[in-house]
Amino acid sequence: MDNDFRLGDWVVTPKLNALSCNGRVVRLEPKVMQVLVCLAETGDIVSKQTLMRTVWADTFVTDDVLTRSISELRKAFADDPKNPQYIQTIPKGGYRLLIPVSGMKNGNVAAVANGNGTPNATAGRLAQATATPQAPRTSRLLSVTVATLVGVAIAVALMAFYAAKRSTANRVQVSPGRVMLAVMPFQNLSNDPQQEYFADGLTAEMISQLGRLPSDQLGVIAWNSMIHYKGVKASEDDVASALGANYILEGTVRRSGNHVRITAELVKIGQHSHLWADSYDAELGDVLEVQSRVAREIAREIQLRFTPEQEARLKTPTSLNGEGYEAYLKGMFWTSGNGAGIRDQIEHFQKAINLNPLYAAPYNGLAGAYIQLASFGYAPPHETYARARAAAEKALEIDPESGDAYLALGWIEWRGEWNFAAAEENFRRAIELNPNNSQAHGRYSLYLKSMGRFEESLQEINRAMELSPLDSYSQANAGSLLGVMHRDGPAMERFHRALEIAPNESYVHERLGAALLWKNRNQEAIQEFEKARALSNMQPEKTAWLAYAYAASGRKQEAQELLAQLNRVWQEKREYLSPMHMAFVYIGLHDNDGAMRWLEEAYGQRDEWLVYLHVYPEFDPLRSDPRFQDLERKVGLIQ
């Protein structure tokens, strides 16, 4: 099948052999993806014999290959086989999915993509291999109407996305006087498909290394945009149009034990010829030195000019313990984005630190993981942010010029500690050290927005989009910012672009819904919030936004029904729910006292969303209330 579908919080993209959840992308071997599609397509127990006949119809293999595929799926979902939440083993029966499936049509026998993007007839063979009629799918929690709507929206928007990449209207504008480099995802030539994370990790680390080159002369497209090209053959024109790139770096990785062979080729778009190519053999612990050599070779080929300080930053790194470096890459690229997955990341980073205690990168990874735990509500914020700070400060102790460490400290000071002056200092230092870091520009933009400095915020989010044109979060954040600035036409352009890139990203629909409410386009806003809620598997935050939209539109009974659900979530503590989002619902119901009670609860918990008190239009009905003004002072947003 070509269309995406959902497994609970996860979005499955068979065409790209990818799973994604909360911004985290996990790559699967093509055959492993086909096993997952078969399980989802059937919606019931699938015997081992059926899976073998379906996925490996033209190949002689043993049952071990199926066992390994199921194991890979469980790793991707961070699923415990002893207490499964995703895939259940039926003794002498086979396997079945336990998680709700949505966005997949019953009886869909469309082709499943293989590793090169060409179709095969897996779904068709499944229909032939299954001897009994399909049982009705009883595990779906979403209505048929919503599932159909999501499926159609995904299919239409995906076609629009690939068309948009070739469209002149979406051609990326690059700052004059600079060239842009796109590092295509390195191809894994190892016989072990589990090494996909390794190839992805080397690509992302190569991008980071190249980001150290003089940014006034060279921009490097971020990994979260380049991931869209994994497993996809793209022409030079496609890359130039979608990313604004002048140069492309292509590479392959072959690993055997601790030995790694890396090839790299530099192509200038429009010349259709390789400017430079080389291959490198190294032990696993010496890969950083290879990356540094590649960066210097590219700098020479495109004739970059260095200051002594810039040249010093490209110094050859010391050798590392290979097992520790591998643990670091696993922490970055081999885990899901849910709470269990983030804790799995932390374990990998701790192992990397134990084996390479003087390597700064795992400490930065650890700080980022703790920030995610706090921001997503998976752990108490105060304690978790303190651990994030300790990891970031240790990274700076090892590498005083670690831009990632300053970026983590900026977020901690801003969202976790409400120390706004220190936060800005750290954000600016992070950008100074690595101006090619799109995430640094994006986070600094959010900080500036929360401070009401909208024009400066717009400059930073534009820079983030230049460095990562296919980042739906940046596009949506730009749309939200422009909406607050009452620049409605440009705002809608950014939202439409975000939907072209990621039509099934709940965050995009949520931000679009809020912007539509600001313009009193309430019915359209409700539709967007309904999509956001469905795509997030009924996440409490998305439910709160929908309840607020119902209340603001006069649909009080529906708002009250959702509010009762949210109160149960709050009381049972089953999932994290920000008190600030509860306050929105009471504002919509014109209950200012109720809204202030929830905002005081948010202050008591040091809820990080309170940094937006001063700028969110949703709070306009409370701005004249002395209690609200006092709350702004206590948070530190006004003097």
XYZ file of C-alpha atoms in Angstrom:
639
model
C 0.000 0.000 0.000
C 1.173 3.547 -0.663
C -0.822 5.510 1.905
C 0.213 6.163 5.484
C -1.777 4.751 8.388
C -1.651 4.963 12.166
C -0.942 2.494 14.951
C -1.987 4.341 18.088
C 0.351 7.346 18.378
C 2.585 6.073 15.569
C 2.374 7.074 11.919
C 3.422 4.260 9.568
C 4.757 5.268 6.143
C 5.198 2.039 4.134
C 6.508 3.871 1.077
C 9.521 5.110 3.069
C 9.772 2.096 5.406
C 9.395 4.516 8.298
C 7.611 4.898 11.643
C 7.251 8.275 13.338
C 5.945 9.481 16.679
C 6.312 12.945 18.257
C 8.993 13.914 15.771
C 11.039 10.756 16.226
C 11.559 8.674 13.062
C 12.437 4.959 13.109
C 13.524 3.206 9.909
C 12.664 -0.410 9.200
C 14.071 -2.981 6.825
C 11.612 -3.348 3.885
C 10.670 -6.926 4.810
C 10.065 -5.900 8.427
C 7.739 -3.141 7.208
C 5.897 -5.690 5.056
C 5.338 -7.891 8.120
C 3.866 -4.898 9.958
C 1.583 -4.031 7.032
C 0.355 -7.631 6.869
C -0.529 -7.595 10.556
C -2.296 -4.254 10.235
C -4.098 -5.245 7.033
C -5.564 -8.398 8.560
C -6.628 -6.926 11.886
C -6.661 -10.372 13.514
C -4.321 -13.255 14.283
C -1.988 -13.952 11.355
C -0.337 -17.351 11.327
C 3.401 -17.743 10.847
C 2.733 -19.733 7.678
C 0.621 -16.923 6.222
C 3.272 -14.308 7.001
C 6.011 -16.472 5.490
C 3.991 -17.153 2.315
C 3.075 -13.472 2.019
C 6.319 -11.618 2.737
C 8.848 -14.188 1.529
C 6.792 -15.772 -1.279
C 9.668 -15.807 -3.755
C 12.487 -16.647 -1.339
C 13.492 -19.740 0.573
C 14.092 -18.734 4.187
C 13.662 -20.313 7.619
C 11.273 -19.213 10.366
C 14.169 -17.386 12.021
C 13.799 -14.496 9.618
C 10.195 -13.934 10.763
C 11.199 -14.166 14.423
C 13.888 -11.556 13.852
C 11.418 -9.291 12.010
C 8.970 -9.432 14.924
C 11.864 -8.676 17.282
C 12.796 -5.628 15.181
C 9.231 -4.341 15.308
C 9.160 -4.714 19.074
C 12.418 -2.779 19.360
C 11.000 -0.007 17.191
C 7.917 0.321 19.389
C 9.833 -0.272 22.655
C 7.421 -3.145 23.239
C 7.964 -5.739 25.964
C 7.265 -9.279 24.656
C 6.437 -10.426 28.200
C 3.866 -7.656 28.654
C 3.084 -6.616 25.064
C 1.276 -3.421 24.195
C 1.781 -3.597 20.415
C 2.421 -7.155 19.157
C 1.164 -10.312 20.834
C 2.564 -13.762 20.183
C -0.167 -16.393 19.995
C 1.327 -19.798 20.980
C 1.067 -22.147 18.010
C -1.099 -19.519 16.353
C 0.996 -16.637 15.053
C 0.921 -12.915 15.857
C -1.583 -10.101 16.133
C -1.545 -6.345 16.695
C -2.958 -5.066 19.985
C -2.807 -1.360 19.120
C -5.698 0.401 17.307
C -5.250 0.808 13.543
C -6.678 3.783 11.661
C -6.352 5.277 8.196
C -6.123 1.883 6.455
C -8.985 0.715 4.276
C -10.233 -2.845 4.760
C -9.299 -5.097 1.888
C -6.661 -2.686 0.640
C -4.389 -4.677 -1.636
C -2.278 -1.780 -2.870
C 1.438 -2.368 -3.225
C 3.857 -2.176 -0.320
C 7.033 -0.297 -1.127
C 10.346 -2.049 -1.085
C 13.656 -0.452 -0.211
C 13.970 1.299 -3.589
C 10.496 2.777 -3.544
C 9.142 0.374 -6.184
C 6.004 -1.607 -5.362
C 5.603 -5.269 -4.747
C 2.462 -7.317 -4.298
C 2.705 -8.072 -0.599
C -0.831 -7.025 0.214
C -2.157 -8.924 -2.769
C -0.332 -12.092 -1.705
C -1.730 -11.636 1.775
C -5.256 -11.852 0.411
C -4.344 -15.097 -1.377
C -2.444 -16.588 1.557
C -5.187 -16.007 4.135
C -7.596 -18.912 3.920
C -10.433 -17.564 6.083
C -12.552 -14.452 5.496
C -11.495 -11.233 7.218
C -13.151 -10.701 10.599
C -14.490 -7.219 11.300
C -11.879 -5.015 12.963
C -13.099 -4.416 16.488
C -10.031 -2.683 17.873
C -10.536 0.639 16.125
C -11.343 3.410 18.532
C -11.845 6.122 15.934
C -15.023 6.428 13.945
C -15.205 5.344 10.321
C -15.835 8.928 9.322
C -12.683 10.227 10.974
C -10.556 7.318 9.737
C -11.730 7.816 6.174
C -11.154 11.553 6.406
C -7.622 11.031 7.710
C -6.833 8.439 5.052
C -8.062 10.635 2.212
C -6.274 13.684 3.607
C -3.025 11.769 3.891
C -3.210 10.412 0.351
C -4.071 13.778 -1.187
C -1.526 15.708 0.840
C 1.298 13.253 0.107
C 0.746 13.744 -3.615
C 0.701 17.484 -3.050
C 3.919 17.269 -1.050
C 5.937 15.648 -3.808
C 4.431 17.972 -6.378
C 5.200 20.947 -4.163
C 8.861 20.021 -3.936
C 9.073 20.615 -7.672
C 6.930 23.737 -7.643
C 8.460 27.149 -8.288
C 6.136 28.610 -5.665
C 7.838 26.524 -2.986
C 11.386 27.128 -4.135
C 13.498 27.928 -1.094
C 15.070 31.363 -0.953
C 18.680 31.271 0.201
C 20.596 34.177 1.709
C 22.780 35.878 -0.940
C 26.501 35.174 -0.855
C 26.080 31.645 0.541
C 25.938 28.211 -0.976
C 23.746 25.456 0.449
C 24.835 21.845 0.918
C 22.429 18.898 1.178
C 23.827 15.717 2.718
C 21.741 12.853 1.353
C 21.064 9.976 3.796
C 24.036 7.623 3.612
C 23.166 4.268 2.070
C 23.643 1.246 4.303
C 25.634 -1.370 2.365
C 26.050 -3.696 5.328
C 24.385 -7.080 5.175
C 22.745 -6.353 8.539
C 19.579 -4.236 8.149
C 19.820 -3.345 11.836
C 22.656 -1.039 10.835
C 20.199 1.476 9.350
C 20.400 3.476 12.577
C 24.179 3.513 12.145
C 23.980 4.907 8.607
C 21.439 7.515 9.709
C 23.584 8.430 12.688
C 26.672 8.936 10.560
C 24.671 11.131 8.182
C 23.364 13.319 10.982
C 26.801 13.553 12.585
C 28.283 14.459 9.204
C 25.744 17.281 8.943
C 26.736 18.438 12.420
C 30.428 18.362 11.519
C 29.827 20.335 8.330
C 27.794 22.823 10.326
C 31.068 23.938 11.905
C 32.229 25.358 8.565
C 31.946 29.152 8.060
C 28.184 29.777 8.047
C 28.415 33.120 6.247
C 29.642 31.186 3.201
C 27.960 27.775 3.589
C 24.572 26.620 4.833
C 23.965 22.922 5.597
C 20.450 21.493 5.336
C 19.305 19.902 8.612
C 18.822 16.180 9.116
C 15.094 16.526 9.874
C 14.644 17.711 6.279
C 17.085 15.247 4.723
C 15.300 12.281 6.355
C 12.531 12.793 3.770
C 14.977 11.556 1.106
C 15.870 8.273 2.799
C 15.010 5.456 0.419
C 13.780 7.957 -2.185
C 15.580 8.638 -5.444
C 15.543 12.382 -6.070
C 16.847 14.288 -9.059
C 19.168 17.253 -8.713
C 16.299 19.532 -9.747
C 14.093 18.128 -6.975
C 16.781 18.761 -4.380
C 17.515 22.245 -5.685
C 13.837 23.207 -5.751
C 12.802 21.742 -2.403
C 15.918 22.623 -0.414
C 17.605 25.483 -2.242
C 20.802 23.411 -2.408
C 23.789 24.147 -4.660
C 25.786 21.070 -3.679
C 24.920 17.489 -2.754
C 27.029 15.131 -0.663
C 26.214 11.455 -1.214
C 27.706 8.565 0.703
C 27.623 4.904 1.593
C 28.466 3.029 4.783
C 29.589 -0.557 5.054
C 30.259 -1.966 8.490
C 31.759 -5.287 9.477
C 32.241 -5.648 13.196
C 34.287 -2.679 14.351
C 35.531 -1.884 10.849
C 33.756 0.827 8.866
C 34.183 1.807 5.217
C 32.719 5.162 4.207
C 32.547 6.597 0.696
C 31.620 10.204 -0.042
C 30.991 12.112 -3.271
C 30.428 15.837 -3.742
C 28.242 16.972 -6.649
C 27.535 20.512 -7.787
C 23.939 20.865 -8.941
C 23.690 21.745 -12.603
C 27.073 20.314 -13.596
C 26.015 16.631 -13.412
C 29.537 15.620 -12.488
C 31.383 14.736 -9.299
C 33.698 17.445 -8.007
C 35.331 15.141 -5.536
C 35.045 11.570 -4.275
C 36.969 9.494 -1.779
C 36.682 6.432 0.428
C 37.833 5.917 3.994
C 38.532 2.830 6.075
C 38.494 3.223 9.827
C 37.779 1.494 13.082
C 34.498 2.404 14.751
C 36.172 4.617 17.344
C 37.909 6.675 14.639
C 34.795 7.622 12.634
C 34.826 11.180 14.007
C 38.222 11.726 12.450
C 36.853 10.566 9.086
C 33.971 13.030 9.355
C 36.411 15.821 10.127
C 38.521 14.893 7.072
C 35.455 14.923 4.818
C 34.484 18.367 6.121
C 37.958 19.737 5.376
C 37.935 18.226 1.861
C 34.571 19.821 1.091
C 35.741 23.168 2.454
C 38.710 23.012 0.104
C 36.599 22.056 -2.927
C 34.105 24.906 -2.529
C 36.916 27.299 -1.551
C 35.739 28.422 1.869
C 37.727 31.060 3.707
C 38.566 30.386 7.379
C 39.445 32.548 10.332
C 41.964 30.959 12.733
C 39.136 30.364 15.238
C 36.996 28.597 12.653
C 39.885 26.438 11.553
C 40.564 25.445 15.169
C 37.016 24.110 15.477
C 37.761 21.557 12.772
C 40.606 20.045 14.763
C 40.851 16.290 14.516
C 38.881 14.658 17.361
C 40.465 12.077 19.605
C 39.694 8.396 19.150
C 36.746 6.970 21.047
C 35.722 3.642 22.445
C 33.835 2.109 19.519
C 31.155 0.435 21.621
C 30.514 3.730 23.400
C 30.171 5.621 20.126
C 27.705 3.010 18.881
C 25.671 3.406 22.096
C 25.549 7.153 21.454
C 24.189 6.632 17.919
C 21.598 4.190 19.237
C 20.468 6.793 21.719
C 20.043 9.314 18.932
C 18.501 7.137 16.218
C 17.214 3.799 17.496
C 14.400 4.699 19.851
C 10.816 5.946 19.742
C 9.623 9.305 21.008
C 7.252 8.064 23.733
C 8.093 7.927 27.447
C 9.490 4.393 27.312
C 11.517 5.247 24.225
C 13.012 8.346 25.839
C 14.050 6.318 28.874
C 15.609 3.821 26.481
C 17.578 6.724 24.999
C 18.798 7.664 28.459
C 20.136 4.147 29.002
C 22.074 4.289 25.713
C 23.512 7.704 26.553
C 24.552 6.560 30.017
C 26.340 3.592 28.496
C 28.050 5.905 25.994
C 29.160 8.185 28.845
C 30.508 5.278 30.884
C 32.628 4.115 27.934
C 33.630 7.599 26.687
C 33.485 9.861 29.771
C 35.392 12.679 28.019
C 33.152 12.799 24.914
C 30.681 15.715 25.106
C 28.039 14.507 22.628
C 26.405 11.820 24.840
C 26.011 14.371 27.647
C 24.193 16.652 25.198
C 22.042 13.729 24.114
C 21.273 12.978 27.755
C 20.312 16.609 28.403
C 17.991 16.551 25.383
C 16.335 13.338 26.538
C 15.654 14.746 30.003
C 14.223 17.909 28.420
C 11.826 15.763 26.397
C 10.749 13.850 29.501
C 9.928 17.119 31.262
C 8.337 18.887 28.286
C 6.053 15.968 27.377
C 5.002 15.454 30.996
C 6.582 12.018 31.385
C 8.479 13.021 34.543
C 8.337 15.747 37.236
C 9.668 18.934 35.585
C 11.759 20.383 38.427
C 13.787 17.253 39.128
C 14.088 16.307 35.452
C 15.253 19.749 34.323
C 17.889 19.659 37.085
C 19.269 16.438 35.584
C 19.210 17.998 32.117
C 21.181 20.976 33.433
C 23.801 18.741 35.052
C 24.328 16.859 31.776
C 24.588 20.049 29.698
C 27.030 21.640 32.127
C 29.199 18.509 32.039
C 29.221 18.717 28.222
C 30.441 22.321 28.480
C 33.111 21.314 30.965
C 34.434 18.854 28.355
C 33.846 21.072 25.306
C 33.481 24.789 26.160
C 32.378 25.454 22.575
C 29.524 22.954 22.458
C 26.636 24.750 20.792
C 24.267 21.901 21.658
C 25.024 22.313 25.368
C 24.252 26.032 25.243
C 21.054 25.269 23.344
C 19.922 22.845 26.057
C 20.736 25.381 28.778
C 18.772 28.032 26.905
C 15.682 25.828 26.890
C 16.129 24.885 30.568
C 16.523 28.517 31.669
C 13.527 29.568 29.562
C 10.949 26.841 30.042
C 12.139 25.165 33.221
C 13.435 28.029 35.358
C 11.867 31.222 33.895
C 15.274 32.886 33.912
C 14.674 34.754 30.682
C 17.832 36.879 30.487
C 20.090 33.850 30.990
C 18.013 31.872 28.473
C 18.563 34.442 25.753
C 22.281 34.583 26.449
C 22.528 30.816 26.020
C 20.410 30.731 22.863
C 22.535 33.438 21.270
C 25.750 31.649 22.242
C 24.430 28.382 20.730
C 23.755 30.151 17.424
C 27.117 31.904 17.515
C 28.884 28.557 17.858
C 26.794 26.776 15.215
C 24.827 29.178 13.000
C 23.837 26.247 10.755
C 21.801 24.597 13.528
C 18.177 25.002 12.438
C 16.907 23.775 15.804
C 18.791 26.556 17.584
C 17.154 29.193 15.379
C 13.743 27.558 15.821
C 13.958 27.413 19.611
C 15.301 30.952 19.858
C 12.367 32.057 17.688
C 9.905 30.488 20.148
C 11.662 32.226 23.030
C 11.469 35.609 21.266
C 7.784 35.028 20.531
C 7.081 34.373 24.210
C 8.793 37.682 25.011
C 6.570 39.532 22.512
C 9.525 40.324 20.204
C 7.707 39.191 17.082
C 9.848 40.704 14.314
C 13.016 39.205 15.774
C 11.204 35.912 16.210
C 10.187 35.969 12.546
C 13.800 36.478 11.456
C 14.891 33.427 13.440
C 12.119 31.121 12.240
C 12.835 32.168 8.648
C 16.460 31.191 9.174
C 15.354 27.858 10.643
C 13.189 27.175 7.567
C 16.035 28.092 5.232
C 18.242 25.507 6.947
C 15.435 22.913 7.169
C 12.803 23.583 4.490
C 10.960 20.297 5.042
C 10.471 20.702 8.794
C 6.701 20.835 9.357
C 7.140 22.079 12.935
C 9.041 25.181 11.821
C 6.486 25.854 9.097
C 3.627 25.564 11.603
C 5.443 27.730 14.160
C 5.983 30.359 11.476
C 2.275 30.236 10.632
C 1.324 30.620 14.288
C 3.690 33.563 14.746
C 2.402 35.317 11.627
C -1.145 34.752 12.869
C -0.351 36.484 16.170
C 1.136 39.320 14.095
C -2.161 39.557 12.112
C -0.423 38.695 8.847
C -3.123 36.287 7.836
C -2.212 35.590 4.205
C 1.424 34.638 4.879
C 0.297 32.687 7.958
C -2.017 30.481 5.912
C 0.739 29.941 3.330
C 2.997 28.537 6.063
C 0.252 26.280 7.400
C -0.551 24.987 3.930
C 3.123 24.246 3.387
C 3.313 22.410 6.705
C 0.343 20.266 5.684
C 1.975 19.483 2.348
C 5.027 18.223 4.209
C 3.247 16.391 7.052
C -0.503 16.068 6.484
C -0.914 13.730 9.442
C 1.060 15.697 12.037
C -1.327 16.567 14.868
C 0.741 19.580 15.987
C 0.252 21.274 12.609
C -3.533 20.856 12.786
C -3.571 22.138 16.383
C -1.651 25.305 15.558
C -3.782 25.898 12.458
C -6.935 25.464 14.525
C -5.776 28.104 17.012
C -4.942 30.548 14.215
C -8.382 30.035 12.671
C -10.051 30.744 16.032
C -8.193 34.052 16.220
C -9.934 35.031 12.966
C -13.364 33.847 14.195
C -13.370 31.031 11.633
C -14.687 28.773 14.356
C -16.173 25.918 12.353
C -12.949 25.468 10.353
C -10.985 25.642 13.620
C -13.127 22.911 15.170
C -12.481 20.686 12.151
C -8.720 21.164 12.558
C -8.849 20.421 16.290
C -10.915 17.293 15.606
C -8.241 16.124 13.167
C -5.472 16.951 15.647
C -7.249 14.984 18.368
C -7.844 11.962 16.131
C -4.273 11.944 14.825
C -2.849 12.179 18.363
C -4.936 9.211 19.555
C -7.055 11.459 21.796
C -4.112 13.165 23.527
C -5.455 15.260 26.478
C -3.853 18.480 25.253
C -5.596 18.135 21.879
C -8.863 17.332 23.643
C -8.509 20.537 25.668
C -8.043 22.602 22.510
C -11.163 21.065 20.982
C -13.157 21.701 24.165
C -12.004 25.330 24.112
C -13.057 25.672 20.465
C -16.493 24.202 21.267
C -16.898 26.609 24.181
C -15.749 29.644 22.171
C -18.264 28.688 19.467
C -21.200 28.493 21.876
C -21.363 24.680 21.835
C -21.272 24.524 25.619
C -22.741 21.066 26.105
C -20.047 19.471 23.918
C -17.412 21.529 25.697
C -18.693 20.390 29.088
C -18.651 16.736 28.000
C -15.001 16.979 26.976
C -14.218 18.941 30.140
C -15.622 16.053 32.212
C -13.273 13.680 30.356
C -10.312 15.972 31.035
C -11.159 16.202 34.722
C -11.108 12.400 34.928
C -7.687 12.368 33.250
C -6.476 14.960 35.745
C -7.795 13.078 38.767
C -6.553 9.669 37.654
C -3.169 11.008 36.427
C -3.289 8.506 33.544
C -1.697 10.997 31.169
C -0.076 14.387 31.561
C -2.390 17.358 31.182
C -1.143 20.923 31.456
C -3.304 23.018 33.836
C -2.860 25.910 31.426
C -4.743 24.041 28.731
C -7.545 23.375 31.204
C -7.692 27.138 31.800
C -8.384 27.635 28.076
C -11.620 25.671 28.351
C -12.844 27.816 31.243
C -11.965 30.978 29.326
C -14.087 29.720 26.450
C -16.949 29.074 28.917
C -16.587 32.669 30.208
C -15.660 31.380 33.668
C -12.727 33.611 34.560
C -12.603 32.400 38.163
C -12.302 28.803 36.993
C -9.600 29.811 34.502
C -7.600 31.595 37.198
C -7.820 28.591 39.525
C -6.229 26.413 36.857
C -3.588 29.046 36.063
C -2.646 29.217 39.741
C -2.397 25.418 39.713
C -0.093 25.725 36.692
C 2.056 28.244 38.559
C 2.253 25.952 41.573
C 3.536 23.171 39.310
C 5.846 25.573 37.453
C 4.109 24.533 34.250
C 6.460 25.491 31.432
C 3.628 26.594 29.131
C 3.139 29.693 31.302
C 5.996 31.365 29.414
C 3.379 32.200 26.750
C 1.015 34.049 29.130
C 1.953 37.439 27.749
C 1.354 36.683 24.062
C -1.264 33.949 23.604
C -4.461 35.624 22.286
C -6.477 33.007 24.212
C -5.703 34.951 27.404
C -7.065 38.292 26.148
C -10.302 38.024 28.239
C -8.169 37.859 31.404
C -5.673 40.639 30.748
C -7.534 43.290 32.753
C -7.893 40.948 35.751
C -5.438 41.966 38.546
C -4.956 38.279 39.394
C -3.735 37.585 35.864
C -1.419 40.593 35.901
C 0.013 39.419 39.215
C 0.592 35.970 37.716
C 2.519 37.514 34.800
C 4.702 39.358 37.315
C 5.356 36.197 39.337
C 6.410 34.315 36.218
C 8.678 37.260 35.344
C 7.054 38.275 32.063
C 6.288 41.856 33.156
C 7.909 44.146 35.734
